[in-house]
XYZ file of C-alpha atoms in Angstrom:
82
model
C -130.997 252.666 191.113
C -130.859 249.171 189.634
C -128.561 250.439 186.857
C -126.179 251.909 189.429
C -126.072 248.652 191.426
C -125.449 246.572 188.296
C -122.719 248.930 187.070
C -121.075 248.917 190.505
C -121.231 245.107 190.692
C -119.700 244.803 187.218
C -116.907 247.231 188.072
C -116.235 245.458 191.354
C -116.079 242.098 189.561
C -113.542 243.450 187.076
C -111.353 244.936 189.828
C -111.439 241.741 191.900
C -110.639 239.705 188.781
C -107.610 241.868 188.004
C -106.385 241.650 191.612
C -106.724 237.858 191.646
C -104.889 237.683 188.317
C -101.951 239.689 189.697
C -101.847 237.570 192.862
C -101.838 234.226 191.018
C -99.482 235.292 188.214
C -96.568 235.263 190.676
C -94.877 238.264 189.097
C -93.913 241.299 191.101
C -95.174 244.737 190.157
C -92.334 246.869 188.776
C -91.956 250.602 188.567
C -91.445 252.547 185.390
C -88.184 253.654 183.842
C -87.081 256.987 185.236
C -88.626 258.406 188.386
C -86.788 257.041 191.406
C -84.631 254.953 189.071
C -82.936 258.181 187.982
C -81.335 258.732 191.391
C -78.036 260.587 191.190
C -74.946 258.419 190.651
C -76.980 255.600 189.056
C -75.765 254.749 185.556
C -78.527 252.356 184.500
C -82.249 252.021 185.112
C -83.021 249.468 187.813
C -86.014 248.156 185.847
C -84.914 247.905 182.214
C -81.120 248.308 182.633
C -80.949 251.095 180.000
C -78.579 254.009 180.499
C -80.025 256.993 182.366
C -79.778 260.402 180.729
C -77.001 262.303 182.545
C -78.823 265.596 181.885
C -82.050 264.428 183.533
C -83.568 267.066 185.832
C -84.502 264.241 188.202
C -80.836 263.755 189.074
C -80.679 267.216 190.641
C -83.992 266.897 192.503
C -83.143 263.462 193.882
C -79.538 264.243 194.813
C -80.429 264.303 198.488
C -79.025 262.294 201.418
C -82.153 260.154 201.634
C -81.948 259.199 197.948
C -78.271 258.344 198.292
C -79.037 256.227 201.351
C -81.733 254.356 199.383
C -79.298 253.716 196.544
C -76.596 252.481 198.936
C -79.071 250.124 200.630
C -80.206 248.720 197.284
C -76.604 248.158 196.194
C -75.838 246.446 199.501
C -78.835 244.149 199.027
C -77.745 243.282 195.493
C -74.165 242.522 196.536
C -75.391 240.520 199.543
C -77.761 238.455 197.367
C -75.079 237.629 194.793
């Protein structure tokens, strides 16, 4: 039982340390390339600004009204911030 408690305490310390590091670093957490960044009608990745493969199967799956609305809102935010 003592081994379990020590292992749990060590794991908890590591997790808390990582969380505090993210909080104090001041950087925002970014998504990966692809995924929701491959929304239909987007030419470049929103994270790394690379071109998105036009033959990506994600384009077809995400070509829905909700995805288009999200893209339009993001573009409106970008143009409003500039």
